[in-house]
PDB file of C-alpha atoms in Angstrom:
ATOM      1  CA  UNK A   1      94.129 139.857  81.508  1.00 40.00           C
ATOM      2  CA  UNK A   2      91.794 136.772  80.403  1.00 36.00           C
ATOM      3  CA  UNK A   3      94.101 134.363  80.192  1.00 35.00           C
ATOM      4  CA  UNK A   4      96.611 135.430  83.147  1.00 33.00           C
ATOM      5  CA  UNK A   5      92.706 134.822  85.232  1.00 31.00           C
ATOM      6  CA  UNK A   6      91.978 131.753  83.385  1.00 31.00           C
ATOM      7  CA  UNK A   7      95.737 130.067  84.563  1.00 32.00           C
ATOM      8  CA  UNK A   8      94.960 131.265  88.243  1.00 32.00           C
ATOM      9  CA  UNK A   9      91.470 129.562  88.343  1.00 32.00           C
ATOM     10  CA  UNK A  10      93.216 126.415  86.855  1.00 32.00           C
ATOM     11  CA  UNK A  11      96.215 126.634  89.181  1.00 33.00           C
ATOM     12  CA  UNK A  12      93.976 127.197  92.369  1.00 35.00           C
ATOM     13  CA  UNK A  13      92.001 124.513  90.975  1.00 35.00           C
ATOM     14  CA  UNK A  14      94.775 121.837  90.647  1.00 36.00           C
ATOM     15  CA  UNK A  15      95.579 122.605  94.419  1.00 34.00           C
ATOM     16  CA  UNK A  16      92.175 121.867  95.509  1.00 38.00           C
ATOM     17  CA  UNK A  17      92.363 118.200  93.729  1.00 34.00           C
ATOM     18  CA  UNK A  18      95.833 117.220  94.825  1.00 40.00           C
ATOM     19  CA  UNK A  19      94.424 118.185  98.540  1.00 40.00           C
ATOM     20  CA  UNK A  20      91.472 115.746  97.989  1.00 44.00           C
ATOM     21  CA  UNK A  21      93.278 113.164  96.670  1.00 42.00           C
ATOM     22  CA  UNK A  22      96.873 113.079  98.206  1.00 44.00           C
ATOM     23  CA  UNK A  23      99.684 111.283  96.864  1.00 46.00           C
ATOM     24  CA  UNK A  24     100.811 107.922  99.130  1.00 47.00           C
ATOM     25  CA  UNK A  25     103.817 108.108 100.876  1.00 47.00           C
ATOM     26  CA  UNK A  26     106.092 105.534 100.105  1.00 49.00           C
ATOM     27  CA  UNK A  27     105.097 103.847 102.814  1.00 58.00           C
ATOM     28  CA  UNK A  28     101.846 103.445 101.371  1.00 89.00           C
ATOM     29  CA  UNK A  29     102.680 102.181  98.063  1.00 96.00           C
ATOM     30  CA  UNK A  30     101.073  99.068  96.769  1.00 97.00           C
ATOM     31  CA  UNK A  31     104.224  96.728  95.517  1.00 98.00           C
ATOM     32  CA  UNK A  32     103.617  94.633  92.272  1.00 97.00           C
ATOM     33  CA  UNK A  33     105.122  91.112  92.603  1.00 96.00           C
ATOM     34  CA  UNK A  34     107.710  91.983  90.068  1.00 97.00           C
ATOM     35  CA  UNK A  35     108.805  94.855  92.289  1.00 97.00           C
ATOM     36  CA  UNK A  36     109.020  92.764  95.869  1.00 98.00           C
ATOM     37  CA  UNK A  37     112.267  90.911  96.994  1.00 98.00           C
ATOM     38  CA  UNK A  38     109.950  88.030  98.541  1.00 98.00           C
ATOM     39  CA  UNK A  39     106.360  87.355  97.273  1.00 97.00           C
ATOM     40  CA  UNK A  40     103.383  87.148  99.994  1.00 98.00           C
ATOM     41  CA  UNK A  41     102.992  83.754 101.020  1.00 98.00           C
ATOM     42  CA  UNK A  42      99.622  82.021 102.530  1.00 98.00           C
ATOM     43  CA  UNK A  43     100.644  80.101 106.092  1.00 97.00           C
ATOM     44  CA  UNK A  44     101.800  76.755 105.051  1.00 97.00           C
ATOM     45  CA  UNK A  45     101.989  78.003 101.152  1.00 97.00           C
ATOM     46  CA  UNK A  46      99.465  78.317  98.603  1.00 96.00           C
ATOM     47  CA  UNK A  47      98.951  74.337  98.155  1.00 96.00           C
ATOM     48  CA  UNK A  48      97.464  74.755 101.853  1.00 97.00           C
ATOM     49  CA  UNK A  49      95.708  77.789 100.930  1.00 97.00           C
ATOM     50  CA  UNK A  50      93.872  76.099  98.492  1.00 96.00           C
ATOM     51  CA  UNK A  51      93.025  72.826 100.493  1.00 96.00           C
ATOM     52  CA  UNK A  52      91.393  75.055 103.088  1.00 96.00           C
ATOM     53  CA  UNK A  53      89.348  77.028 100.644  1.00 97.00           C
ATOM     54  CA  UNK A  54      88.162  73.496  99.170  1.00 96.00           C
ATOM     55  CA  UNK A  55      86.830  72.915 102.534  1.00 97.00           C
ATOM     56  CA  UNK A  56      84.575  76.023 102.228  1.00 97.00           C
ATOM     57  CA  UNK A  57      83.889  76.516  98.379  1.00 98.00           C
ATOM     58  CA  UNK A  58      80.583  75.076  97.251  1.00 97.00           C
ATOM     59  CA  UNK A  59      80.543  74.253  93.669  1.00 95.00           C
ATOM     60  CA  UNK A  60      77.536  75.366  91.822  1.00 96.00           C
ATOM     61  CA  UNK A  61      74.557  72.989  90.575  1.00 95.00           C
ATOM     62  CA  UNK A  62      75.629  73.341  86.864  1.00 96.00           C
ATOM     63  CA  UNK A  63      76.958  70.071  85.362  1.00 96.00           C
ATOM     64  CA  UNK A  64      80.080  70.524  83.256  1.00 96.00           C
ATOM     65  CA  UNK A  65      81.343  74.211  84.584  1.00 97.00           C
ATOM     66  CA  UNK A  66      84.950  74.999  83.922  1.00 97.00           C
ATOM     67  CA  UNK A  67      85.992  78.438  84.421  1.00 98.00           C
ATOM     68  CA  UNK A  68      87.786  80.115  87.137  1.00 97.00           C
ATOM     69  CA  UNK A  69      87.255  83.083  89.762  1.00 98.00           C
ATOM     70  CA  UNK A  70      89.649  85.592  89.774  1.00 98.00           C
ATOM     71  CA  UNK A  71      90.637  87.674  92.629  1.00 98.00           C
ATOM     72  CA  UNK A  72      93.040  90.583  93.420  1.00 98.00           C
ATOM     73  CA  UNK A  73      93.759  91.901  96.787  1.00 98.00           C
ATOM     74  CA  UNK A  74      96.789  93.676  98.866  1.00 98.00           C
ATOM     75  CA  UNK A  75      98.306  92.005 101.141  1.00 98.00           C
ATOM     76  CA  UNK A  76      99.436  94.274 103.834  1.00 98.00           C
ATOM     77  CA  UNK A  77     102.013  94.772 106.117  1.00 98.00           C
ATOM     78  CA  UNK A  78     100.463  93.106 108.535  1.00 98.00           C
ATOM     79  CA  UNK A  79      99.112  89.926 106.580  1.00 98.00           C
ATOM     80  CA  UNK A  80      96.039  91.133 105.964  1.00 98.00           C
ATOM     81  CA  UNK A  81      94.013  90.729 103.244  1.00 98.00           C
ATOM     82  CA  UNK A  82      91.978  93.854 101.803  1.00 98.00           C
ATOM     83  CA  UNK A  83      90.590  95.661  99.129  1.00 97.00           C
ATOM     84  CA  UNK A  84      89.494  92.221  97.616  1.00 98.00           C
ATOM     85  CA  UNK A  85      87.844  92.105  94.290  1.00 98.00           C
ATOM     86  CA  UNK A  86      86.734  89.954  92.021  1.00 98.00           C
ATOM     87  CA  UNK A  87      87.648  90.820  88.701  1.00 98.00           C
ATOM     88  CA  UNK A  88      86.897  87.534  86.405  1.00 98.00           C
ATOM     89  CA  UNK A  89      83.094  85.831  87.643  1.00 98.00           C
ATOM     90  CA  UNK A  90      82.631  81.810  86.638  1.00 98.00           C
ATOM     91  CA  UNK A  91      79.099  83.302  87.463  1.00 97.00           C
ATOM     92  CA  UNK A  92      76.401  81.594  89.287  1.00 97.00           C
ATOM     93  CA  UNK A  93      77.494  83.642  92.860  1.00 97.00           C
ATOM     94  CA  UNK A  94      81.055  81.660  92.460  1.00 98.00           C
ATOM     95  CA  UNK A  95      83.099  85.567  92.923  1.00 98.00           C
ATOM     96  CA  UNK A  96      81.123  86.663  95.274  1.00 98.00           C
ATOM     97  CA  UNK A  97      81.601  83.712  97.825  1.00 98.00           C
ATOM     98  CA  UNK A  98      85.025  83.240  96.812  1.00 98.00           C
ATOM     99  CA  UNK A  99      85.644  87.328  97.869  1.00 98.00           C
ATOM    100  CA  UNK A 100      83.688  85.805 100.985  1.00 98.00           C
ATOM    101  CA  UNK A 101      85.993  82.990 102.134  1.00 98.00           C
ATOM    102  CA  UNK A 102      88.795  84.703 101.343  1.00 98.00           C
ATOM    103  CA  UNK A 103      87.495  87.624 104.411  1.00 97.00           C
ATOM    104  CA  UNK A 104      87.497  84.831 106.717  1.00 97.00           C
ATOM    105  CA  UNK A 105      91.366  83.285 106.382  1.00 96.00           C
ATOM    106  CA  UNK A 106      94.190  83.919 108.582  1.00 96.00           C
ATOM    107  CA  UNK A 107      96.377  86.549 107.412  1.00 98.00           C
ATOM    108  CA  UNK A 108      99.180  86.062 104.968  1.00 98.00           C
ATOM    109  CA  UNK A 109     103.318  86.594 105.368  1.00 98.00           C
ATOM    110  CA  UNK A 110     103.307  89.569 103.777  1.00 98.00           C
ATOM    111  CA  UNK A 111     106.135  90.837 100.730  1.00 98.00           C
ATOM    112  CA  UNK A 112     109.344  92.005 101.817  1.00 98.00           C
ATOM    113  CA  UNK A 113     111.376  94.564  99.838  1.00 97.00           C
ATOM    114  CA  UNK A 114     115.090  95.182 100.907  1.00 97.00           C
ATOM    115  CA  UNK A 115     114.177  93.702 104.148  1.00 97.00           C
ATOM    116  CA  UNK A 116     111.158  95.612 105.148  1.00 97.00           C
ATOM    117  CA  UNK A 117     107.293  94.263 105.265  1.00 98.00           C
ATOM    118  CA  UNK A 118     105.618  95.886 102.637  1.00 98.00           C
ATOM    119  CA  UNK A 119     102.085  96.050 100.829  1.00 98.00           C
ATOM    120  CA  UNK A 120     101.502  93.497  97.927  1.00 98.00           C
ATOM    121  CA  UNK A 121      99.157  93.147  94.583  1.00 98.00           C
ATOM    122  CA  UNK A 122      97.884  89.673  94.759  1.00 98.00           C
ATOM    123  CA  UNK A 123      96.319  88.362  91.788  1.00 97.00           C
ATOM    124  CA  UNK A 124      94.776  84.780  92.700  1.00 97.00           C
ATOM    125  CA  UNK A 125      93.101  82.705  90.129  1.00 97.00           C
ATOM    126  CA  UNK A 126      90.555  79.539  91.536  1.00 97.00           C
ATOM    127  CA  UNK A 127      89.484  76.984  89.325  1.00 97.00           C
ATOM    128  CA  UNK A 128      85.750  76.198  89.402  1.00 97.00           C
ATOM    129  CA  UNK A 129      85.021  72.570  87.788  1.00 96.00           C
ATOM    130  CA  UNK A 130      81.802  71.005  87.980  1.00 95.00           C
ATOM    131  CA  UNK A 131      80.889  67.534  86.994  1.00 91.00           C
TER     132      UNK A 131
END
């Protein structure tokens, strides 16, 4: 009688966490790159992407700096940039105002898959050099 109790409290308690934490739809799901028919795309493409964040990026104060700022993001449906993190730091506040300028820019053309808009991993890497 034990263990028939013991499978009901686990059973009942599964239910409760898949409740909290649905499952996405599959019109929710994040896309990798590898999984997209057309990769997200930054108005003008990346080379222009990168010229305008030049414009705003101040280097730090720290003579011969070579690292790079890492960011991943989706890109959703509707261009948008979101759940932005940084997840490699050159240090010295470099993430943190990269994660910043990236908030401001105009949305992206988001990743298509079999002809549909769809959400996109972005994994952007930005090369901080300091002379």
């Amino acid at each position: 009688m034990k263990k028939f109790l013991l499978v009901v409290i686990l059973f009942g308690a599964n239910l409760v966490s898949a409740q909290d934490n649905p499952q996405p739809t599959t019109d929710e799901k994040i896309y990798t790159p590898e999984d997209v028919d057309t990769q997200p795309d930054f108005p003008g493409g990346i080379d222009a992407f990168y010229s305008t964040f030049a414009k705003h990026f101040k280097a730090p104060q720290v003579p011969g700096l070579v690292d790079k700022v890492v960011l991943s993001f989706v890109i959703e449906k509707d261009g948008t940039a979101t759940d932005i993190r940084v997840v490699h730091d050159a240090g010295f506040g470099t993430g943190e105002q990269c994660r910043q300028i990236l908030e401001t820019f105009p949305k992206w053309l988001p990743a298509t898959k079999d002809g549909k808009k769809v959400r996109s991993q972005y994994l952007l890497p930005i090369a901080v050099i300091t002379e």
